[in-house]
C-alpha positions as MATLAB code, in Angstrom:
seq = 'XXXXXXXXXXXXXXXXXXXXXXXXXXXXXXXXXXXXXXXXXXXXXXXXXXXXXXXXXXXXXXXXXXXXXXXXXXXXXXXXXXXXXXXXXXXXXXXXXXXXXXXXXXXXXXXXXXXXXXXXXXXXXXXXXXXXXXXXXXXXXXXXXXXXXXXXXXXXXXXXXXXXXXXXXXXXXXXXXXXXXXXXXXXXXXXXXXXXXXXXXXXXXXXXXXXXXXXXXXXXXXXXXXXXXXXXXXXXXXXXXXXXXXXXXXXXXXXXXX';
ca = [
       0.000    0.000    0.000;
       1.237    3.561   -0.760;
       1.411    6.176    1.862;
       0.099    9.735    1.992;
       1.866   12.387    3.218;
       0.237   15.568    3.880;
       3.769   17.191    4.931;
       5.551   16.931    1.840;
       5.659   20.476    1.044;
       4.541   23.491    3.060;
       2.601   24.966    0.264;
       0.313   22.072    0.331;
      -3.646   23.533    0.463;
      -5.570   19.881    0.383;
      -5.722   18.003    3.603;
      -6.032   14.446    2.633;
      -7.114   12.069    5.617;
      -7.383    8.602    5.061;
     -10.989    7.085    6.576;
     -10.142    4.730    9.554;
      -8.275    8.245   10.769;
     -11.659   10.186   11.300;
     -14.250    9.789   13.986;
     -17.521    7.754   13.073;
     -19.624   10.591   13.154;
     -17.141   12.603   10.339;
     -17.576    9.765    8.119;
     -21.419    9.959    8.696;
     -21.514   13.250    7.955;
     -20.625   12.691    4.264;
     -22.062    9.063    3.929;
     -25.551   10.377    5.186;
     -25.678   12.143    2.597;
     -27.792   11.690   -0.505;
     -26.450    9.419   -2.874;
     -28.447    8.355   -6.056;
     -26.922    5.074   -6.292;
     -27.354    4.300   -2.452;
     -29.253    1.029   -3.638;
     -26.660   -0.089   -6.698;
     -25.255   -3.623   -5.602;
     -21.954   -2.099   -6.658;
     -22.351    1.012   -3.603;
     -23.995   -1.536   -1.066;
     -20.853   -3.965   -2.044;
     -18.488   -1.257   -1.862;
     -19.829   -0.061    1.963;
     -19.961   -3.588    3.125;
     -16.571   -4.276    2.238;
     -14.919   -1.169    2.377;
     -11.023   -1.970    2.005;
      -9.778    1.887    2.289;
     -10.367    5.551    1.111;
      -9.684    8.957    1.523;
     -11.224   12.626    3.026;
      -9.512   15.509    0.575;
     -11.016   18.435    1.947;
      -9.805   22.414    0.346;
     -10.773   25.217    2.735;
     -12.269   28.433    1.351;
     -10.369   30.402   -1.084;
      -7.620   28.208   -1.170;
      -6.824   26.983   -4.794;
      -4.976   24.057   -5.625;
      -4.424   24.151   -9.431;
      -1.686   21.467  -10.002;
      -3.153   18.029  -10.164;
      -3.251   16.238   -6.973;
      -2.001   12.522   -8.624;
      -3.616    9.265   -7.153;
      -2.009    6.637   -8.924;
      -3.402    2.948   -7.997;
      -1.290    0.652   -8.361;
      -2.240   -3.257   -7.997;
      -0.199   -6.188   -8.001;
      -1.638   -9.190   -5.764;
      -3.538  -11.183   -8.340;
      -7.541  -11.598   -7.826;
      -7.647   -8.983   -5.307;
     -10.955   -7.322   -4.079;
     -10.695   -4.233   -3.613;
     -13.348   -1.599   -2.472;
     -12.180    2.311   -1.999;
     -14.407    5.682   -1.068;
     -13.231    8.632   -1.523;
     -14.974   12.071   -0.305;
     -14.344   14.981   -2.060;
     -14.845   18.688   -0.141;
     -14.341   21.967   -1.652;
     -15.129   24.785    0.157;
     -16.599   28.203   -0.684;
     -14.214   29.995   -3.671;
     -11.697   26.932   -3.557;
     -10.511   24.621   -6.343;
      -8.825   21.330   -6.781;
      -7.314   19.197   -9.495;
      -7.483   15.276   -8.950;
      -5.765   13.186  -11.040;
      -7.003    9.034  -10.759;
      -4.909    6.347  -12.188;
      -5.627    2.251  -12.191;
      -3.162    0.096  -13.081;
      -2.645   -3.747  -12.115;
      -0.169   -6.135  -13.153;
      -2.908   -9.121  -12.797;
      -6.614   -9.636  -13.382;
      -8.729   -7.765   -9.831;
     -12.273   -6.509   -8.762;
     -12.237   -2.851   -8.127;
     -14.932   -0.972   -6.782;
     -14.984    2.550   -6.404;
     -17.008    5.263   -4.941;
     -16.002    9.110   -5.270;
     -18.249   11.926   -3.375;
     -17.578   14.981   -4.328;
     -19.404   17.912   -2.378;
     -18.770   21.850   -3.982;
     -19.536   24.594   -2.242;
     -20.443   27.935   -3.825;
     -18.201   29.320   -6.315;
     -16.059   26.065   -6.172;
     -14.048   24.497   -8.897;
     -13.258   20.578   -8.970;
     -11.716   19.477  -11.830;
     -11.263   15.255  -11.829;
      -9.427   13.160  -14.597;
      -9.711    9.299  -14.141;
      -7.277    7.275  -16.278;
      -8.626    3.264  -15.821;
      -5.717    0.698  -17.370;
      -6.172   -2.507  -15.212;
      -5.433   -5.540  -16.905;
      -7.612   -6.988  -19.478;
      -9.445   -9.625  -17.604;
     -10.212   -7.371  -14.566;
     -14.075   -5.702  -13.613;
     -14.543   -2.474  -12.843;
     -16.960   -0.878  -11.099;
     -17.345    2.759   -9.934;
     -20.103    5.334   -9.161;
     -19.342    9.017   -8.721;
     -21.825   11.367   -6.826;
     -21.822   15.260   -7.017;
     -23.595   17.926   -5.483;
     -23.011   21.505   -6.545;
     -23.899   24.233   -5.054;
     -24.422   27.992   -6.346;
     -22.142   29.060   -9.220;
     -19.743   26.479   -8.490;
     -18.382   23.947  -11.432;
     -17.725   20.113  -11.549;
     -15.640   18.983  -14.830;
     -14.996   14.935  -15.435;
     -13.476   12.872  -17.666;
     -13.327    9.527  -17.710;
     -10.773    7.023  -19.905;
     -11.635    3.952  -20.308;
      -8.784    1.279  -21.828;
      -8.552   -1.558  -19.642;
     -10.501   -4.173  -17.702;
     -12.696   -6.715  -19.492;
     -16.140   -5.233  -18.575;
     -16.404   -2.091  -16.841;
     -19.234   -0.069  -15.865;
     -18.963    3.466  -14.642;
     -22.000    5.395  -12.984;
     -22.282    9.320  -12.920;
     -25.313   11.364  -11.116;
     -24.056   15.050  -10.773;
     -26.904   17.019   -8.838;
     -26.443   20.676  -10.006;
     -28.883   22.173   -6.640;
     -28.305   25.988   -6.825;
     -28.663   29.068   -9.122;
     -25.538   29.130  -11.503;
     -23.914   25.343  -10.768;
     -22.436   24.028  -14.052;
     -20.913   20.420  -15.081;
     -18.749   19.344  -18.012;
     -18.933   15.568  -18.401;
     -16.484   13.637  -20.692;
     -15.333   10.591  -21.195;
     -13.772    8.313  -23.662;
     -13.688    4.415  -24.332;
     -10.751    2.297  -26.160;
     -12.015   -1.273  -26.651;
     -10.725   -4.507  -28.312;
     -11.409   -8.479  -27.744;
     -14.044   -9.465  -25.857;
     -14.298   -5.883  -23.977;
     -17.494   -4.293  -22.480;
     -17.960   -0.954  -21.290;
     -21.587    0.636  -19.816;
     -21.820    3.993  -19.026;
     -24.291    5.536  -17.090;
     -24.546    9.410  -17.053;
     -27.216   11.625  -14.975;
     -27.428   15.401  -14.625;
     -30.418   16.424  -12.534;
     -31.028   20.234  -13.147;
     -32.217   21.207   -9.581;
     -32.483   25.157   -9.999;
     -32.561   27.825  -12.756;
     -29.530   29.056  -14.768;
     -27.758   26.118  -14.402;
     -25.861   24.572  -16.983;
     -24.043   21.088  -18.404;
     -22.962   19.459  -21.008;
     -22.082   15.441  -21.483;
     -19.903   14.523  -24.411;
     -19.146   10.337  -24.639;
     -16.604    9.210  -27.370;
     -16.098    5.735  -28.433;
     -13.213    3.662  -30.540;
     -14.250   -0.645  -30.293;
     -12.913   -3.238  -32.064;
     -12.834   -7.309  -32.278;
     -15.795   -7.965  -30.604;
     -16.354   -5.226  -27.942;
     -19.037   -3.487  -26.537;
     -19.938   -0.243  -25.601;
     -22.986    1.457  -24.168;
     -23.683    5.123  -23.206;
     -26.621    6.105  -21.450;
     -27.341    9.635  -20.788;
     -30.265   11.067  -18.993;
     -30.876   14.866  -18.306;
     -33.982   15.539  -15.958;
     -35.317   19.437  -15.239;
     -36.659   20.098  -12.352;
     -40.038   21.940  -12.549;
     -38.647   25.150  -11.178;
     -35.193   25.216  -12.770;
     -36.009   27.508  -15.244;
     -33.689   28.420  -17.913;
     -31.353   25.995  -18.278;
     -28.373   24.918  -20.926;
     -28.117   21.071  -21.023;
     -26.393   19.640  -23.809;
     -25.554   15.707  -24.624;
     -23.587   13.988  -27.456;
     -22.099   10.077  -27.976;
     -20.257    9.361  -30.895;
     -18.714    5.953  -31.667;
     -16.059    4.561  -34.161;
     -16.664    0.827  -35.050;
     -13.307   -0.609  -36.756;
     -14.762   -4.165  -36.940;
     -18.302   -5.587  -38.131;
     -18.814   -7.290  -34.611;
     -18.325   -4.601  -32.234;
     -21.669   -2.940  -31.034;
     -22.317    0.257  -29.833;
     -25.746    1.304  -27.589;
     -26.397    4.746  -26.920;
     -29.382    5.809  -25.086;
     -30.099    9.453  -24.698;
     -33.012   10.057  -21.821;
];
């Protein structure tokens, strides 16, 4: 297992603290919150056998723009492996994550990231998933974002042999904005579903999702995007697009726009 240090420079503005450091009722606090896939086997899985996971937090006005890098790096074959990560950004603060997965043999991964903006915030997060070609992957990611703040994703997708990422991004106050990307490489027997949700909660809000897909051989790929407006958000910008290059006559491509 890697180790974090928070001390390694004294310019550092994210305080990273891993879970079974905090009290029961800070992990509550963030866990009690609402979560749209609360009743996904993958997030009742993940909770039940939690292996590890991290607390970054950014205090308000604080701006970390370089790329906080979490590189995951697994080498025991068949491992299980279940992480949650939360996600805080307080008022006027920014930060850049960086995700990697990489493993040397074929593993279950589960992953759950929480990410929780506060007005005016800025979280920019970049997952890179590379894990062998005979692993599953699994991972939900669940956003709230408050008034004016912004919540960017994007998602690669080249390894594991099926993989299924979840995204609900919960844009609750006047101004909140999302950009989510993502893009899928698959050969062989590959198979990739994608599930992306943007719930407009309040006016003059603003997203847009943008999916891109290469398959060959005999993968599979499947992008579905759903964009619900709430009665009262009023003037809204959502936008949604999938594209998908087939370089073989037996890969298949599903998209479903909602």
């Amino acid at each position: 297992d890697g180790v974090l240090q928070n001390d390694i420079s004294d310019k550092t503005t994210v305080t990273a603290s891993a879970l079974h450091e905090l009290s029961e009722n800070q992990v509550q606090h963030f866990s009690q919150d609402k979560h749209y896939f609360k009743n996904d086997f993958s997030h009742v899985l993940n909770q039940a056998a939690l292996s590890n996971g991290y607390l970054f937090k950014v205090k308000k006005n604080d701006q970390c723009t370089k790329p906080v890098i979490c590189h995951y790096y697994f080498s025991t074959p068949n491992s299980h492996i279940n992480i949650t990560n939360y996600y805080q950004c307080d008022e006027n603060s920014q930060l850049n994550i960086l995700e990697i997965f990489h493993s040397r043999d074929p593993l279950y991964i589960n992953l759950s990231n929480n990410v929780f903006l506060e007005q005016t915030a800025r979280f920019y997060q970049t997952t890179i998933q590379d894990c062998h070609q005979d692993s599953l992957y699994l991972q939900n990611t669940n956003t709230q974002v408050r008034a004016d703040a912004h919540f960017e994703n994007v998602h690669l997708t080249i390894g594991a042999k099926v993989s299924r990422t979840n995204l609900y991004t919960d844009l609750q106050q006047e101004g909140a904005g999302a950009q989510i990307h993502g893009l899928y490489s698959l050969q062989g027997d590959q198979h990739n579903d994608t599930m992306s949700y943007t719930k407009h909660s309040a006016p003059h809000t603003h997203s847009n999702q943008l999916y891109k897909g290469i398959l060959k051989d005999n993968s599979k790929g499947i992008f579905t995007g759903r964009v619900r407006v709430q009665k009262e958000a009023q003037q809204i910008t959502a936008g949604q697009l999938n594209k998908n290059l087939l370089l073989s006559p037996k890969a298949h491509t599903y998209s479903r726009p909602q």
